[in-house]
Short mmCIF file of C-alpha atoms (C1' of nucleotides) in Angstrom, two decimals:
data_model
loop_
_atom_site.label_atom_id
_atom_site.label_comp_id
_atom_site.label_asym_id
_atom_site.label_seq_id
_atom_site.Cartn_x
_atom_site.Cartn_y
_atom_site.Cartn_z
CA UNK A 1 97.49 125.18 69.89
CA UNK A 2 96.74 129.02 69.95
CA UNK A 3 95.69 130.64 73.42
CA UNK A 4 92.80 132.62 73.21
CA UNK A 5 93.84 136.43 73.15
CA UNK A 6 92.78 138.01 76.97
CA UNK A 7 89.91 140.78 76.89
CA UNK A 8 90.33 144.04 76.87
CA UNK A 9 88.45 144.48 79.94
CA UNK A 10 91.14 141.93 81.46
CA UNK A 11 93.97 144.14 79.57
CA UNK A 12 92.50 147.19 81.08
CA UNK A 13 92.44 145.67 84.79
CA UNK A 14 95.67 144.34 84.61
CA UNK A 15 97.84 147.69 84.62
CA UNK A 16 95.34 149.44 87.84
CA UNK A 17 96.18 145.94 89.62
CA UNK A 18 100.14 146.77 89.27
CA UNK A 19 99.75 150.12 89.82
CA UNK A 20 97.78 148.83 93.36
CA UNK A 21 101.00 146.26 93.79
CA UNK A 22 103.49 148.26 93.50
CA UNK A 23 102.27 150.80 95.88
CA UNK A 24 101.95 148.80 98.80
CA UNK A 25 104.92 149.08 101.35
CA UNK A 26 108.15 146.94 101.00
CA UNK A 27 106.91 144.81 103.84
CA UNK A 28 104.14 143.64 102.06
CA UNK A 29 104.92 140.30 101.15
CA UNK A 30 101.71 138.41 100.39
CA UNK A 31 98.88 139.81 98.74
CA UNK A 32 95.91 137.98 98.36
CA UNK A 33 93.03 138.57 95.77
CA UNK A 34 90.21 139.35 98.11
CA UNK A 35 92.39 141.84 99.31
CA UNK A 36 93.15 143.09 95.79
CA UNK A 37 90.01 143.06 95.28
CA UNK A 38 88.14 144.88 98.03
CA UNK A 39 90.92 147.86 98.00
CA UNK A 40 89.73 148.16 93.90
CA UNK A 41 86.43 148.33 94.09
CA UNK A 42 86.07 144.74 92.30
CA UNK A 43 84.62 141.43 92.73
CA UNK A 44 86.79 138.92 94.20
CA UNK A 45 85.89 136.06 92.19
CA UNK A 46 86.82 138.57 89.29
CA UNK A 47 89.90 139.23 90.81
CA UNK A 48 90.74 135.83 91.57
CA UNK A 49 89.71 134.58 87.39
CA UNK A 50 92.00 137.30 86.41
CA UNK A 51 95.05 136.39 88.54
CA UNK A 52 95.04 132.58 87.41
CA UNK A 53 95.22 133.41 83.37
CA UNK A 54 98.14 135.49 84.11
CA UNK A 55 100.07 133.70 86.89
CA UNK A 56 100.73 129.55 88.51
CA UNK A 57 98.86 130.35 91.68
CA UNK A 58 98.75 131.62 94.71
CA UNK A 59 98.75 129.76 98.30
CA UNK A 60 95.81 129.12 100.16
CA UNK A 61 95.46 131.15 103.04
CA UNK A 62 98.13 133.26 102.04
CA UNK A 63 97.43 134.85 98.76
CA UNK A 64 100.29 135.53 96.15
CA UNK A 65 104.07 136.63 96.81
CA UNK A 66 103.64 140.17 95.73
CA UNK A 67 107.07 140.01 93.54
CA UNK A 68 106.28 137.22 91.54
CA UNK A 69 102.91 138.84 91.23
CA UNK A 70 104.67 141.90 89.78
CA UNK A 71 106.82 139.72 87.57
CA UNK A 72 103.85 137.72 86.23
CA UNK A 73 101.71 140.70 84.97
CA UNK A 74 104.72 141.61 83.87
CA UNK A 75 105.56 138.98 81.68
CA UNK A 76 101.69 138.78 81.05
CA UNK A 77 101.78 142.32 79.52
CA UNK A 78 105.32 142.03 77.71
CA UNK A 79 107.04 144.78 80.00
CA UNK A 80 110.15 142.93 79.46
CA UNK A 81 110.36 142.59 75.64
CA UNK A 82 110.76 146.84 74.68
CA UNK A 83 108.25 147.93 71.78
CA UNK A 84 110.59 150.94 69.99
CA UNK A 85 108.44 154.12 69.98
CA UNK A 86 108.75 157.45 68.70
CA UNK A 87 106.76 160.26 70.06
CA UNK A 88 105.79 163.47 67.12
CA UNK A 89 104.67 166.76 69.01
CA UNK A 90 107.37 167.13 72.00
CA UNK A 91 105.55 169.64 74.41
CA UNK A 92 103.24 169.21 77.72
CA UNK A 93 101.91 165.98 77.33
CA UNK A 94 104.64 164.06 75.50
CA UNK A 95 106.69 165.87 78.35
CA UNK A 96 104.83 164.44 81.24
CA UNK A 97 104.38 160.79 79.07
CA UNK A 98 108.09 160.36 78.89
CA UNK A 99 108.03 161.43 82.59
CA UNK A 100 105.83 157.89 83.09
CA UNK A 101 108.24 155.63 80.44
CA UNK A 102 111.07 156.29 82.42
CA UNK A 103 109.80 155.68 85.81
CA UNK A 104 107.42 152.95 85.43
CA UNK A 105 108.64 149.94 83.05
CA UNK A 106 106.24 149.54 80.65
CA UNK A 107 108.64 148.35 77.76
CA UNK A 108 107.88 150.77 75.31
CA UNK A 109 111.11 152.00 74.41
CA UNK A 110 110.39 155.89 73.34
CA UNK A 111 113.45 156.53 71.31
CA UNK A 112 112.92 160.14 69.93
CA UNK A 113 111.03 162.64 69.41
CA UNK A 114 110.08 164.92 66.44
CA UNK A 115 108.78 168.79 66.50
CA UNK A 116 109.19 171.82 64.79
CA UNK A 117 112.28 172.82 66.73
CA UNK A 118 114.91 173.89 64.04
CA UNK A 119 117.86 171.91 65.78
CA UNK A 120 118.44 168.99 67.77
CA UNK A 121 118.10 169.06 71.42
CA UNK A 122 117.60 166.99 74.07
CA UNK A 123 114.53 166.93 76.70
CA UNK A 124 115.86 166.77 80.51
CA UNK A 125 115.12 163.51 80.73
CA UNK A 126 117.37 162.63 78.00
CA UNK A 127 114.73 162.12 74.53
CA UNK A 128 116.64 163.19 72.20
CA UNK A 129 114.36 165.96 69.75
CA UNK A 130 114.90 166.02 65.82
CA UNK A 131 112.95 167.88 63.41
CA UNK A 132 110.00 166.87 61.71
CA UNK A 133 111.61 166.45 58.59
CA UNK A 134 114.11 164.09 59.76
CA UNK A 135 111.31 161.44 61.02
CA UNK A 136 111.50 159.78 57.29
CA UNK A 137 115.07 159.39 57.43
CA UNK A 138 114.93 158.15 61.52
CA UNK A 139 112.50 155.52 60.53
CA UNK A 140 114.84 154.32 57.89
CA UNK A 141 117.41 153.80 60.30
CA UNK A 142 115.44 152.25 63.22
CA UNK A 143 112.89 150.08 63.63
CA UNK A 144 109.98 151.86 65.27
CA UNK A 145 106.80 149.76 66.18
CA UNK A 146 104.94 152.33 67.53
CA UNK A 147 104.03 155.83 66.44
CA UNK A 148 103.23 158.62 69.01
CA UNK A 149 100.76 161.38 68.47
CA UNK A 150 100.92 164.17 70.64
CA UNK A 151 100.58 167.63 68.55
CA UNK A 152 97.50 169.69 68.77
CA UNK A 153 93.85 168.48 67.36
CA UNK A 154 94.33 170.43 63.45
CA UNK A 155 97.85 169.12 62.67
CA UNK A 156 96.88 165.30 63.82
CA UNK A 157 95.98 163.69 60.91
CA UNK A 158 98.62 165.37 58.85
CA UNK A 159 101.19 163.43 61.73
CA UNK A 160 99.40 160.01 61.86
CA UNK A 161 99.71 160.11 57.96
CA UNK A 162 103.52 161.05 58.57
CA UNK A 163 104.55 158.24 60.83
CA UNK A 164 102.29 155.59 58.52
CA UNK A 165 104.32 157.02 55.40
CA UNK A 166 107.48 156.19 57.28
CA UNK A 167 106.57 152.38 57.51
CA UNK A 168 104.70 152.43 60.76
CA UNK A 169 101.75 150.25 61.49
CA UNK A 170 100.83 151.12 64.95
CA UNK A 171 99.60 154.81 66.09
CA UNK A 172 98.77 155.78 69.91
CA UNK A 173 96.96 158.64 69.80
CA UNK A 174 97.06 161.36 72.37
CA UNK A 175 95.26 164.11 70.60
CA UNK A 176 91.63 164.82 70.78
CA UNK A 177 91.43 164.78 67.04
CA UNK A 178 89.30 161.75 65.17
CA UNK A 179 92.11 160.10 63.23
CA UNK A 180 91.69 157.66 59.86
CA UNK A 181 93.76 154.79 59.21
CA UNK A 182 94.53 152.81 56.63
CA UNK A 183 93.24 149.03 57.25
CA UNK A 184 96.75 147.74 58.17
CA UNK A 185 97.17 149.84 60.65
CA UNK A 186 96.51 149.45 64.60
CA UNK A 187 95.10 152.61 65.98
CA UNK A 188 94.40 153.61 69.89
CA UNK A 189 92.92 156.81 70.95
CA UNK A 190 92.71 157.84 74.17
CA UNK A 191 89.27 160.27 75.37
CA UNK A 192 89.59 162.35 78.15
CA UNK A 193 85.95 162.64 77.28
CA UNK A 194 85.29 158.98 78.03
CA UNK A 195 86.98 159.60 81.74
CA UNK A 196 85.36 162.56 82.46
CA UNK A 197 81.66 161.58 81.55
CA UNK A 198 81.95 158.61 83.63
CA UNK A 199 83.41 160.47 86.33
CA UNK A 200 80.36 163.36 86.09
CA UNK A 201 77.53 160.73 86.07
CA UNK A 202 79.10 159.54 89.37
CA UNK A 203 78.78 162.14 90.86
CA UNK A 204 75.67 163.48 89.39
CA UNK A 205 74.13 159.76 90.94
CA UNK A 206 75.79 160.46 94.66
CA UNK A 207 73.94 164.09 94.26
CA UNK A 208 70.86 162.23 93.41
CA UNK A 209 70.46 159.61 96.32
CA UNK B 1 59.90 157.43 87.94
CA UNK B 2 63.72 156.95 87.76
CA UNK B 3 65.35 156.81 84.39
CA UNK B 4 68.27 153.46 84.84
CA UNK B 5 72.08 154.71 84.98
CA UNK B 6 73.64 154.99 81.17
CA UNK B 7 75.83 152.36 81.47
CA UNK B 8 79.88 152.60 81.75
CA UNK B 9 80.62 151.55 78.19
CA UNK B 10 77.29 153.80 76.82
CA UNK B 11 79.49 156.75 78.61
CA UNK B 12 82.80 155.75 77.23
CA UNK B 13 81.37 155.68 73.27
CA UNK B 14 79.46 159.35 73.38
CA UNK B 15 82.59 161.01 73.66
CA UNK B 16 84.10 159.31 70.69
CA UNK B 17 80.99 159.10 68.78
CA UNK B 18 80.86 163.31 69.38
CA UNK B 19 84.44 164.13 68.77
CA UNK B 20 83.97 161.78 65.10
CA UNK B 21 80.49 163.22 64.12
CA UNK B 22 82.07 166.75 64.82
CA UNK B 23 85.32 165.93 62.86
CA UNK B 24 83.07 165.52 59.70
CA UNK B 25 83.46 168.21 57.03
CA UNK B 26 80.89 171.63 57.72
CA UNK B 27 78.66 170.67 54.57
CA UNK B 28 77.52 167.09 56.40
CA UNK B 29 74.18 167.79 56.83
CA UNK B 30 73.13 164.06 57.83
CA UNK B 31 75.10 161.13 59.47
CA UNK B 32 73.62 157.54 59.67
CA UNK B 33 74.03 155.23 62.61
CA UNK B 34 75.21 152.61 59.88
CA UNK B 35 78.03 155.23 58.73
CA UNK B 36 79.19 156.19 62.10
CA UNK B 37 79.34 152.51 63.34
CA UNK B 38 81.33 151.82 60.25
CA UNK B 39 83.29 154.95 60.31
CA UNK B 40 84.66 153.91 64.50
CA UNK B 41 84.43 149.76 63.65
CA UNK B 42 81.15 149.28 65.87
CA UNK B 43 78.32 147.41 64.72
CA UNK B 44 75.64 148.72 63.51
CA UNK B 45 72.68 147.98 65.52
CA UNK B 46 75.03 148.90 68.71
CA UNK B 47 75.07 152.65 67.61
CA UNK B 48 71.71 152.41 66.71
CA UNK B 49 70.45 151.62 69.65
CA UNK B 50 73.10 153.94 71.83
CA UNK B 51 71.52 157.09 69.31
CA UNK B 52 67.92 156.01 70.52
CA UNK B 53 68.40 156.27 74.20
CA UNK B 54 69.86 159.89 73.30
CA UNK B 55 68.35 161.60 70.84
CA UNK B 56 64.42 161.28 69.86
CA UNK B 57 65.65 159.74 66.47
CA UNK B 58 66.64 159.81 62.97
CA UNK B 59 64.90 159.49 59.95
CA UNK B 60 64.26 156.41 57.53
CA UNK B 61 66.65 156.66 54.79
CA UNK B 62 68.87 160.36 56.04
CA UNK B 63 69.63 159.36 59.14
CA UNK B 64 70.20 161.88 61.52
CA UNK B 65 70.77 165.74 61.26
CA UNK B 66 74.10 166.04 62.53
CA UNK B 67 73.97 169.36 63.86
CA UNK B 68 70.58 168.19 66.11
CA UNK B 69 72.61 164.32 66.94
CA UNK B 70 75.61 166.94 68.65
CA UNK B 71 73.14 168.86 70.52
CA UNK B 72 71.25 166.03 72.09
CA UNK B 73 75.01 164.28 72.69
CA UNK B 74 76.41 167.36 74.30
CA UNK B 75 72.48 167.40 76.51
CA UNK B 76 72.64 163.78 77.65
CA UNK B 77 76.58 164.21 78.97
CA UNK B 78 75.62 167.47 80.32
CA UNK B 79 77.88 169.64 78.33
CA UNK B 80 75.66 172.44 79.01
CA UNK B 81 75.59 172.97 82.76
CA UNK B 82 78.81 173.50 83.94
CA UNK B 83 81.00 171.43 86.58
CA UNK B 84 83.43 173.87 88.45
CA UNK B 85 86.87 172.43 88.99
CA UNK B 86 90.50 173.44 90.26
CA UNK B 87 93.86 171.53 89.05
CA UNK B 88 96.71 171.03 91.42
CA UNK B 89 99.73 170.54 89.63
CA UNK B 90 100.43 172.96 86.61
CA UNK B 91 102.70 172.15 84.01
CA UNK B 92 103.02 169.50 81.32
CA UNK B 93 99.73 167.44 81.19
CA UNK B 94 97.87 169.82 83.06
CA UNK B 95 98.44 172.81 80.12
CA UNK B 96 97.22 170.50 77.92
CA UNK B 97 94.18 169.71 79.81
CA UNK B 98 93.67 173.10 79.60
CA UNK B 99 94.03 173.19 75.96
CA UNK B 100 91.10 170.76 75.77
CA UNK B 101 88.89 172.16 77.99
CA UNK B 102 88.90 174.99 76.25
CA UNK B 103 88.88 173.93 72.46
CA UNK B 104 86.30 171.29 73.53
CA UNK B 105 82.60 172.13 75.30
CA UNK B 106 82.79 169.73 77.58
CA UNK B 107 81.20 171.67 80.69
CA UNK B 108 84.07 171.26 83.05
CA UNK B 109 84.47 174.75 83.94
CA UNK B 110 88.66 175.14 85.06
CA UNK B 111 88.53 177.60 87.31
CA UNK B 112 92.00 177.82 88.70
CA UNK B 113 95.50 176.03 88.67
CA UNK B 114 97.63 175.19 92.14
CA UNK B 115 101.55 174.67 91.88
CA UNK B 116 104.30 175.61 94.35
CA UNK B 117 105.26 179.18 92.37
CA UNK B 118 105.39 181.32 94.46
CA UNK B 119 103.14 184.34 92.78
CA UNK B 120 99.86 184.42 91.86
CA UNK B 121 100.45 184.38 87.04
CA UNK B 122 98.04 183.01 84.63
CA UNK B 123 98.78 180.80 82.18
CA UNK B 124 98.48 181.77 78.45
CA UNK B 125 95.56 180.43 77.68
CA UNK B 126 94.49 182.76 80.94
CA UNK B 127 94.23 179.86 83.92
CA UNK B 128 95.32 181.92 86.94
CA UNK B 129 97.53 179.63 89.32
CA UNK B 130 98.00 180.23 92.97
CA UNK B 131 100.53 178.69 95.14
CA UNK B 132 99.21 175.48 96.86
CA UNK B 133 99.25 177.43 100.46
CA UNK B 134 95.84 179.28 98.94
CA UNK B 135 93.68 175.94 98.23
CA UNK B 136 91.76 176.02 101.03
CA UNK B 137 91.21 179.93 101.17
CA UNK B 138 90.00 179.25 97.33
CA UNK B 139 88.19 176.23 97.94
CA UNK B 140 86.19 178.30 100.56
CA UNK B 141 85.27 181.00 98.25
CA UNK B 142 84.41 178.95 95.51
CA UNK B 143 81.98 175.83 95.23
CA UNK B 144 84.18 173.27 93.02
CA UNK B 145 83.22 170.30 92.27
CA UNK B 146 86.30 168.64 90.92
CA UNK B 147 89.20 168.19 91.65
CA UNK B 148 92.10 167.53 89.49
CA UNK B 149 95.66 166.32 90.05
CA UNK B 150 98.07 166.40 87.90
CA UNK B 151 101.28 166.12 90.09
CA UNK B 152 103.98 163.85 90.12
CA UNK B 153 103.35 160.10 91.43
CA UNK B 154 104.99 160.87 94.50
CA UNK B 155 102.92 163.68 95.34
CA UNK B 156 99.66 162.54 94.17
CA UNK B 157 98.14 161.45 97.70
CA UNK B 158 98.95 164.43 99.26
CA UNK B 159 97.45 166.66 96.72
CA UNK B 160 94.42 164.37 96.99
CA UNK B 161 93.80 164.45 100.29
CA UNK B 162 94.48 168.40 100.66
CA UNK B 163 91.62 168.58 98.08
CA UNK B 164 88.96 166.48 100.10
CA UNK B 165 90.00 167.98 102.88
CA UNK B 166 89.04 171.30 101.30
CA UNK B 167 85.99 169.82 100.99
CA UNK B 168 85.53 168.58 97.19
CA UNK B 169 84.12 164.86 97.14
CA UNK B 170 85.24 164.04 93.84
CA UNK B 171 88.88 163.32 92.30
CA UNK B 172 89.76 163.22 88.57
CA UNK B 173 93.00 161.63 88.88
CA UNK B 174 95.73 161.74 86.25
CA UNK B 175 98.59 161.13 87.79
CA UNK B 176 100.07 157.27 87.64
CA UNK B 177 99.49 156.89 91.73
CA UNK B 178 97.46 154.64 93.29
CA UNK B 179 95.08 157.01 95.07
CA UNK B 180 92.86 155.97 98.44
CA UNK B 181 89.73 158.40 99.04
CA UNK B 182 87.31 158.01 101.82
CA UNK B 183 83.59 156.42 100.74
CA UNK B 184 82.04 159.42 100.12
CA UNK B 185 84.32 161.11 97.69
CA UNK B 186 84.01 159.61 93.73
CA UNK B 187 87.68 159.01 92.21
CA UNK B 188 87.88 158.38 88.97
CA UNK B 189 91.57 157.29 87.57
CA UNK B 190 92.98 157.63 84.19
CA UNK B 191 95.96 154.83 83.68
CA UNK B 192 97.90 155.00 80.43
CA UNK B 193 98.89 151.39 80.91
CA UNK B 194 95.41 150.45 80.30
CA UNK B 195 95.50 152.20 76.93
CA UNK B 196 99.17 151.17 75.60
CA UNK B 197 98.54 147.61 77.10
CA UNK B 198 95.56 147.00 74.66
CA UNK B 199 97.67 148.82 71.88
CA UNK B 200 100.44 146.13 72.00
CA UNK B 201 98.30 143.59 72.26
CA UNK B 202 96.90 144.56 69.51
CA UNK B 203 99.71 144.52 67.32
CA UNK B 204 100.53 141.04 68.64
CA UNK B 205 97.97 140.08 67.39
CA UNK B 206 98.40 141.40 63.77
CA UNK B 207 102.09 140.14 63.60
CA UNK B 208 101.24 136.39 64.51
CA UNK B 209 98.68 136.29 61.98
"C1'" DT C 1 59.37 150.97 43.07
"C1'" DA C 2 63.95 149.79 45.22
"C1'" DG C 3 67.15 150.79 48.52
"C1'" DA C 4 68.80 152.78 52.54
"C1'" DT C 5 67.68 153.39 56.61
"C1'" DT C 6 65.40 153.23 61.51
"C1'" DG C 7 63.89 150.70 65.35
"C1'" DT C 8 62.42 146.53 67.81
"C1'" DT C 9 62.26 141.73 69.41
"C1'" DA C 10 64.65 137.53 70.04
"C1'" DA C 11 69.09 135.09 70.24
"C1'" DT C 12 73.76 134.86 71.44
"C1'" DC C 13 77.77 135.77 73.60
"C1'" DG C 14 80.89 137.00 77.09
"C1'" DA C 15 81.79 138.78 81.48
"C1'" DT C 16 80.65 138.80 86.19
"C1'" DT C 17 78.85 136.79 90.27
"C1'" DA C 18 77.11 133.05 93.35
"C1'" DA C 19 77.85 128.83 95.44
"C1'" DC C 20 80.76 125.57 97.06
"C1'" DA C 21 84.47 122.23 97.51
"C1'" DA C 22 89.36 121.95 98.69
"C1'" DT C 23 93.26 123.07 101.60
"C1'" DC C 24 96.95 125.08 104.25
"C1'" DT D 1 90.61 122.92 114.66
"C1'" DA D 2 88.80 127.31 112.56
"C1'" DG D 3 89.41 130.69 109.33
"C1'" DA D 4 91.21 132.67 105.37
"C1'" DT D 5 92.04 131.73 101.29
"C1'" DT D 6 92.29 129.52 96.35
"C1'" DG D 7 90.08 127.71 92.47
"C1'" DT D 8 86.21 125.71 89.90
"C1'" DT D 9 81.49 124.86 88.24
"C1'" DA D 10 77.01 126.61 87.54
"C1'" DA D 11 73.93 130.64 87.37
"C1'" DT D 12 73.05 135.25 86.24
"C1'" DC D 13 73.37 139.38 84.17
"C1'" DG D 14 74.23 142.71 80.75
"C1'" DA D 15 75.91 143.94 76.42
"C1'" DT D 16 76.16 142.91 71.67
"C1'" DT D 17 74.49 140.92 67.53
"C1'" DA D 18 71.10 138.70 64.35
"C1'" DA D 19 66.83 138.84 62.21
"C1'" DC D 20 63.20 141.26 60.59
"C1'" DA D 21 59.37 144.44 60.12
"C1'" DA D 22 58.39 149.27 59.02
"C1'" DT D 23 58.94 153.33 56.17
"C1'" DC D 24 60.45 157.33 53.64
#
DNA sequence: TAGATTGTTAATCGATTAACAATC
DNA sequence: TAGATTGTTAATCGATTAACAATC
């Protein structure tokens, strides 16, 4: 029996919905699809599709319990079971990522991070900072799943090649640089570039009407 | 005559399809549709067909010129004519926004940076940053487009409404809040959780194998 | 010529939406 | 009951892929 594996159109939907969730008031206690929906911007039937892979239903006139909605993407997405992470480039962005770890509970367990900084430190939220050249010797005494890229565009590659030395088979990258991979390796990039396009034809069709 | 909307997905792949053909060594003269689909694991026909709605085509057996496929992708996303924008929030992410904007063409012209220091300093890379108290002042001097936040969750609606009500009607949100906007202002979120959640699923998938 | 390529038309696939029955 | 909702089946739509002709 093997489940099919969800979209990533589904995977993509599923964090905005908790994000929606969890911002309603503590006194919400039911929250139903079409409501989900309609504050989103989506269809309702889409909403509704969405909610029964990942959850045992809601009630009929009611909608869902919002906590055991929050539990159920939850479990959907694996927030409970931590991924170990470790972040290379510890500046700005890795700053304000860490910033997210901690408060929302994503379960990616960011357990260091690696820089050029000559001795060990600690951010102020706790990540403790090693050298560079310590990351081979970290990685043999942890197991990391995922690899964090967040130096600047020239000296990505030369870090994704780093962490993939060191045994790890998953890289997130942060950097606007094009990164290769060897085949056994996962790789997601993030574009601002994709976000801001979309977000300038937008408004470049409002202009238009 | 109207020309249809390039769709979502169309505006999500130029970006990556740019930042890859400009990645390539200086001495690439041409770049094929069938090596760039390989090169980012698309298919084929899909970035054939993607180059033809953008660029007046390649030729049989070269390809494309590479320096003439970045001009026409930089022309259809409007890299050219510049959006003005202002970024509430300065530190961490927003720095290395900044970064980006700058190393990259992208159009989005940053014009200014809003925090709660005090005095009016620039930034290194030369972003002058005002205290929040001078948005509107700004905002009246200035035609900006977008908007920017980069603030802490718990501030995030409050730094997006001070923006519309400044009178910008569209929202490039990077912060991990749930944001609520009036119809006629465009918001366009970026969610992390989106991008890790397909990452680990990913990787999921590759263990159970 | 042979091979690599473009570009187009038709087929497929998957995601979204419409319609509607069920029910609390 | 009436209305708000869930959940499902069928229809539609759009995006991707397959097949193939054209050509340098």
């Amino acid at each position: 029996m093997k489940t099919k594996a969800p979209s990533e159109r589904l995977l993509a939907r599923l964090p905005i919905y908790l994000t929606y969730i969890k911002s309603l008031p503590d006194s919400t206690v039911n929250i139903s699809a079409t409501k989900l929906a309609s504050a989103l911007g989506y269809g309702d039937v889409l909403v509704r599709k969405d909610l029964a892979k990942i959850s045992d239903g809601g009630r009929r006139k009611l909608g869902y319990v919002r906590q055991d909605l929050i539990r159920d993407i939850e479990l959907f997405l694996d927030y409970n079971s931590a991924t170990t992470a470790v972040i290379v480039g510890v500046d700005r962005i890795s700053l304000s990522l860490t910033d997210y770890f901690y408060l929302e509970h994503t379960g990616l367990n960011l357990l260091a991070g690696f820089d050029l900084s000559s001795s060990i430190h600690e951010t102020e939220k706790g990540l403790p900072v090693y050298a560079i050249d310590q990351l081979d010797a970290y990685c043999n005494n942890y197991d990391i799943s995922i690899g964090i890229i967040a130096v600047p565009k020239a000296r990505a590659q030369e870090a994704c090649d780093r962490l993939i030395a060191c045994g790890i088979h998953a890289i997130w990258n942060l950097s606007p640089a094009h990164l290769t991979v060897p085949s056994h390796v996962v790789l997601q990039s993030t574009n601002w570039g994709s976000s801001l396009a979309s977000l300038r034809m937008q408004i470049k069709a409002r202009t238009q009407i």
